[in-house]
Amino acid sequence: MDAQAIERQSQDPRMVPHALTDHPLIAMPYMAEIDGRQYHGEGLSLVRAQVTGLMDPALNGAARLARLLFSFHGFTIAITASCRITDIDGASGQAVLVFEDPTGAHLPQLRHLINSYIAGDLVTMGQVLGVAGSEAGRRPKSGPRVDDDRKWTPGRLAGTVAMAGMSLALVAAVANMAYLRFYTQPLDRPALVLPEGQMLTALASGQIDYLNPEARMGEVVYSIRSSAGPILSVAMPCDCVASLAGPGAGATVMAGEPVLLAHPKGAPLVLQTTVPANSLFDLVSAQRVEVLFADGQTAMARLKPNSVVPVNGSSELEVSVTLIPNAPLANDRQGQMAQMVIVKPVPAVLSPLAAIHAALGS
């Protein structure tokens, strides 16, 4: 220890003066354990220690192994050194422990603790030590403390608003996904926009041999050369016009497959599609049916009463259905295809899900 350090120690109020040494005693908290009995530390230096406690006067001048215990917040450091007991005062209980080998193995650890305490790196918390700057060893400061975390700045306010907005957007997206998952059912097959009328289907499997959409009532409107041989002809059932609803003349069709649609002139447009039989109940009980066109436009539709017709010759149990738009479709929609989505009824308690879905426009 240099001269400047000794001078700083002599001016420190934590120093305990001792007339017999050039090393002043430091008043830092510690305990000394000798022969299984503990003594309270009053002062400490690199060459000696001063303790207080009930000590046998017969130990005056005796050499003993002392353990110096430094208690920190959550752990304890123990330094062992051989010392000679002197200056036992029976009235005050004080005694001096002189280290027999001041430069022994205990010196680096002891010097580090003493120098850290002098430099202010270690502070006292009652009978324990703490590291300065940590929560355990921070000294209380006088005066009110301003909590910077409670100050609202424009940047912090903008960040909070952005975080709240992203949280709401995430909640809305999750709610919309849940609504789509449990309360909507897209149909696999698209619907075809056609005028409302009577569907004329193939009487048997075979090839369309004759086709006349302009036939009058009672005239042959189409003929099919069946795979069994005979030619089957169908007459126009009404005084109306016919629109092509199948592949056309010369094509091969299966029994029950649409060929022509007979309808009055200026008939409103409807949507014709085929659905699995197991989806028919969902279609009948649907709250509404959403119609999605290729250009992004949407419309609402409902099932036309008494329009369910079984599809003959299909490998699966399917039915042909007609849906009526809630609002009339433009004439240029005729012949276009659209995707159909069944919207199931939503319980009143879950109505916010439907509102979020409608707001997102999905």
mmCIF file of C-alpha atoms in Angstrom, residues 138-261:
data_model
loop_
_atom_site.group_PDB
_atom_site.id
_atom_site.type_symbol
_atom_site.label_atom_id
_atom_site.label_comp_id
_atom_site.label_asym_id
_atom_site.label_seq_id
_atom_site.Cartn_x
_atom_site.Cartn_y
_atom_site.Cartn_z
ATOM 1 C CA ARG A 138 -27.503 0.498 -2.895
ATOM 2 C CA ARG A 139 -27.425 3.201 -0.276
ATOM 3 C CA PRO A 140 -30.620 5.183 0.242
ATOM 4 C CA LYS A 141 -30.533 8.628 -1.293
ATOM 5 C CA SER A 142 -32.048 11.679 0.274
ATOM 6 C CA GLY A 143 -34.812 13.565 -1.477
ATOM 7 C CA PRO A 144 -37.596 12.347 -3.744
ATOM 8 C CA ARG A 145 -36.644 10.187 -6.714
ATOM 9 C CA VAL A 146 -38.186 10.871 -10.078
ATOM 10 C CA ASP A 147 -39.381 7.697 -11.792
ATOM 11 C CA ASP A 148 -38.445 8.115 -15.444
ATOM 12 C CA ASP A 149 -40.575 5.084 -16.386
ATOM 13 C CA ARG A 150 -43.732 7.075 -15.595
ATOM 14 C CA LYS A 151 -42.934 9.885 -18.009
ATOM 15 C CA TRP A 152 -44.909 9.815 -21.255
ATOM 16 C CA THR A 153 -42.967 11.040 -24.256
ATOM 17 C CA PRO A 154 -44.281 11.329 -27.834
ATOM 18 C CA GLY A 155 -42.131 8.385 -28.903
ATOM 19 C CA ARG A 156 -43.336 6.200 -26.031
ATOM 20 C CA LEU A 157 -46.965 7.198 -26.655
ATOM 21 C CA ALA A 158 -46.654 6.391 -30.372
ATOM 22 C CA GLY A 159 -45.092 3.019 -29.549
ATOM 23 C CA THR A 160 -47.905 2.214 -27.115
ATOM 24 C CA VAL A 161 -50.566 3.153 -29.661
ATOM 25 C CA ALA A 162 -48.835 1.078 -32.355
ATOM 26 C CA MET A 163 -48.590 -1.924 -30.025
ATOM 27 C CA ALA A 164 -52.271 -1.616 -29.098
ATOM 28 C CA GLY A 165 -53.207 -1.388 -32.777
ATOM 29 C CA MET A 166 -51.198 -4.480 -33.674
ATOM 30 C CA SER A 167 -52.747 -6.368 -30.743
ATOM 31 C CA LEU A 168 -56.265 -5.464 -31.891
ATOM 32 C CA ALA A 169 -55.415 -6.452 -35.470
ATOM 33 C CA LEU A 170 -54.103 -9.808 -34.254
ATOM 34 C CA VAL A 171 -57.243 -10.428 -32.183
ATOM 35 C CA ALA A 172 -59.429 -9.538 -35.171
ATOM 36 C CA ALA A 173 -57.462 -11.845 -37.485
ATOM 37 C CA VAL A 174 -57.708 -14.766 -35.058
ATOM 38 C CA ALA A 175 -61.442 -14.164 -34.540
ATOM 39 C CA ASN A 176 -62.001 -14.025 -38.308
ATOM 40 C CA MET A 177 -60.098 -17.294 -38.796
ATOM 41 C CA ALA A 178 -62.197 -18.954 -36.082
ATOM 42 C CA TYR A 179 -65.375 -17.687 -37.749
ATOM 43 C CA LEU A 180 -64.310 -18.975 -41.168
ATOM 44 C CA ARG A 181 -63.308 -22.330 -39.675
ATOM 45 C CA PHE A 182 -66.510 -23.085 -37.747
ATOM 46 C CA TYR A 183 -69.283 -21.044 -39.403
ATOM 47 C CA THR A 184 -68.515 -21.059 -43.135
ATOM 48 C CA GLN A 185 -68.376 -23.950 -45.623
ATOM 49 C CA PRO A 186 -67.124 -23.361 -49.187
ATOM 50 C CA LEU A 187 -68.681 -25.675 -51.771
ATOM 51 C CA ASP A 188 -66.261 -27.692 -53.897
ATOM 52 C CA ARG A 189 -68.004 -27.079 -57.219
ATOM 53 C CA PRO A 190 -68.643 -23.632 -58.703
ATOM 54 C CA ALA A 191 -72.094 -22.380 -59.653
ATOM 55 C CA LEU A 192 -73.084 -21.327 -63.165
ATOM 56 C CA VAL A 193 -75.158 -18.194 -63.759
ATOM 57 C CA LEU A 194 -78.149 -19.082 -65.946
ATOM 58 C CA PRO A 195 -81.658 -17.699 -66.583
ATOM 59 C CA GLU A 196 -84.345 -19.143 -64.315
ATOM 60 C CA GLY A 197 -86.211 -21.918 -66.098
ATOM 61 C CA GLN A 198 -86.561 -25.679 -66.598
ATOM 62 C CA MET A 199 -83.430 -27.809 -66.965
ATOM 63 C CA LEU A 200 -83.594 -30.409 -69.756
ATOM 64 C CA THR A 201 -81.272 -33.318 -68.987
ATOM 65 C CA ALA A 202 -80.079 -36.341 -70.953
ATOM 66 C CA LEU A 203 -82.570 -39.205 -70.927
ATOM 67 C CA ALA A 204 -79.817 -41.801 -71.335
ATOM 68 C CA SER A 205 -76.082 -42.041 -71.731
ATOM 69 C CA GLY A 206 -74.940 -41.491 -75.291
ATOM 70 C CA GLN A 207 -74.099 -38.863 -77.907
ATOM 71 C CA ILE A 208 -76.050 -35.688 -78.633
ATOM 72 C CA ASP A 209 -77.177 -36.273 -82.215
ATOM 73 C CA TYR A 210 -79.407 -33.218 -82.748
ATOM 74 C CA LEU A 211 -79.663 -29.873 -80.971
ATOM 75 C CA ASN A 212 -82.054 -26.974 -81.782
ATOM 76 C CA PRO A 213 -82.233 -24.288 -79.035
ATOM 77 C CA GLU A 214 -84.658 -22.252 -81.217
ATOM 78 C CA ALA A 215 -87.308 -24.998 -81.389
ATOM 79 C CA ARG A 216 -90.905 -23.986 -80.665
ATOM 80 C CA MET A 217 -93.195 -25.628 -78.158
ATOM 81 C CA GLY A 218 -93.788 -29.294 -79.161
ATOM 82 C CA GLU A 219 -90.885 -29.406 -81.630
ATOM 83 C CA VAL A 220 -87.795 -31.570 -81.073
ATOM 84 C CA VAL A 221 -85.251 -29.553 -79.180
ATOM 85 C CA TYR A 222 -82.558 -32.224 -78.964
ATOM 86 C CA SER A 223 -81.941 -35.939 -79.676
ATOM 87 C CA ILE A 224 -79.556 -38.406 -78.105
ATOM 88 C CA ARG A 225 -78.226 -41.524 -79.780
ATOM 89 C CA SER A 226 -78.058 -43.778 -76.752
ATOM 90 C CA SER A 227 -75.290 -46.293 -76.213
ATOM 91 C CA ALA A 228 -77.961 -49.041 -76.481
ATOM 92 C CA GLY A 229 -78.788 -48.011 -80.075
ATOM 93 C CA PRO A 230 -82.148 -46.169 -80.258
ATOM 94 C CA ILE A 231 -82.382 -42.407 -80.719
ATOM 95 C CA LEU A 232 -84.249 -40.574 -77.942
ATOM 96 C CA SER A 233 -85.781 -37.191 -78.735
ATOM 97 C CA VAL A 234 -87.041 -34.468 -76.387
ATOM 98 C CA ALA A 235 -89.646 -31.850 -77.349
ATOM 99 C CA MET A 236 -89.651 -28.207 -76.216
ATOM 100 C CA PRO A 237 -91.932 -28.235 -73.125
ATOM 101 C CA CYS A 238 -92.984 -24.579 -73.211
ATOM 102 C CA ASP A 239 -93.318 -21.510 -75.383
ATOM 103 C CA CYS A 240 -89.918 -20.193 -74.385
ATOM 104 C CA VAL A 241 -86.292 -20.051 -75.445
ATOM 105 C CA ALA A 242 -83.514 -22.522 -74.680
ATOM 106 C CA SER A 243 -79.965 -21.814 -73.522
ATOM 107 C CA LEU A 244 -77.127 -24.269 -73.824
ATOM 108 C CA ALA A 245 -76.411 -25.857 -70.427
ATOM 109 C CA GLY A 246 -74.130 -28.709 -71.532
ATOM 110 C CA PRO A 247 -71.236 -29.476 -73.848
ATOM 111 C CA GLY A 248 -73.199 -29.085 -77.146
ATOM 112 C CA ALA A 249 -73.987 -31.135 -80.266
ATOM 113 C CA GLY A 250 -71.810 -34.176 -80.926
ATOM 114 C CA ALA A 251 -70.687 -34.456 -77.308
ATOM 115 C CA THR A 252 -71.115 -37.544 -75.175
ATOM 116 C CA VAL A 253 -73.262 -37.138 -72.078
ATOM 117 C CA MET A 254 -74.257 -39.279 -69.143
ATOM 118 C CA ALA A 255 -77.838 -39.920 -68.131
ATOM 119 C CA GLY A 256 -79.132 -36.993 -66.073
ATOM 120 C CA GLU A 257 -76.466 -34.561 -67.289
ATOM 121 C CA PRO A 258 -77.812 -31.061 -68.227
ATOM 122 C CA VAL A 259 -78.209 -30.376 -71.934
ATOM 123 C CA LEU A 260 -80.447 -27.304 -72.345
ATOM 124 C CA LEU A 261 -82.193 -24.800 -70.108
#
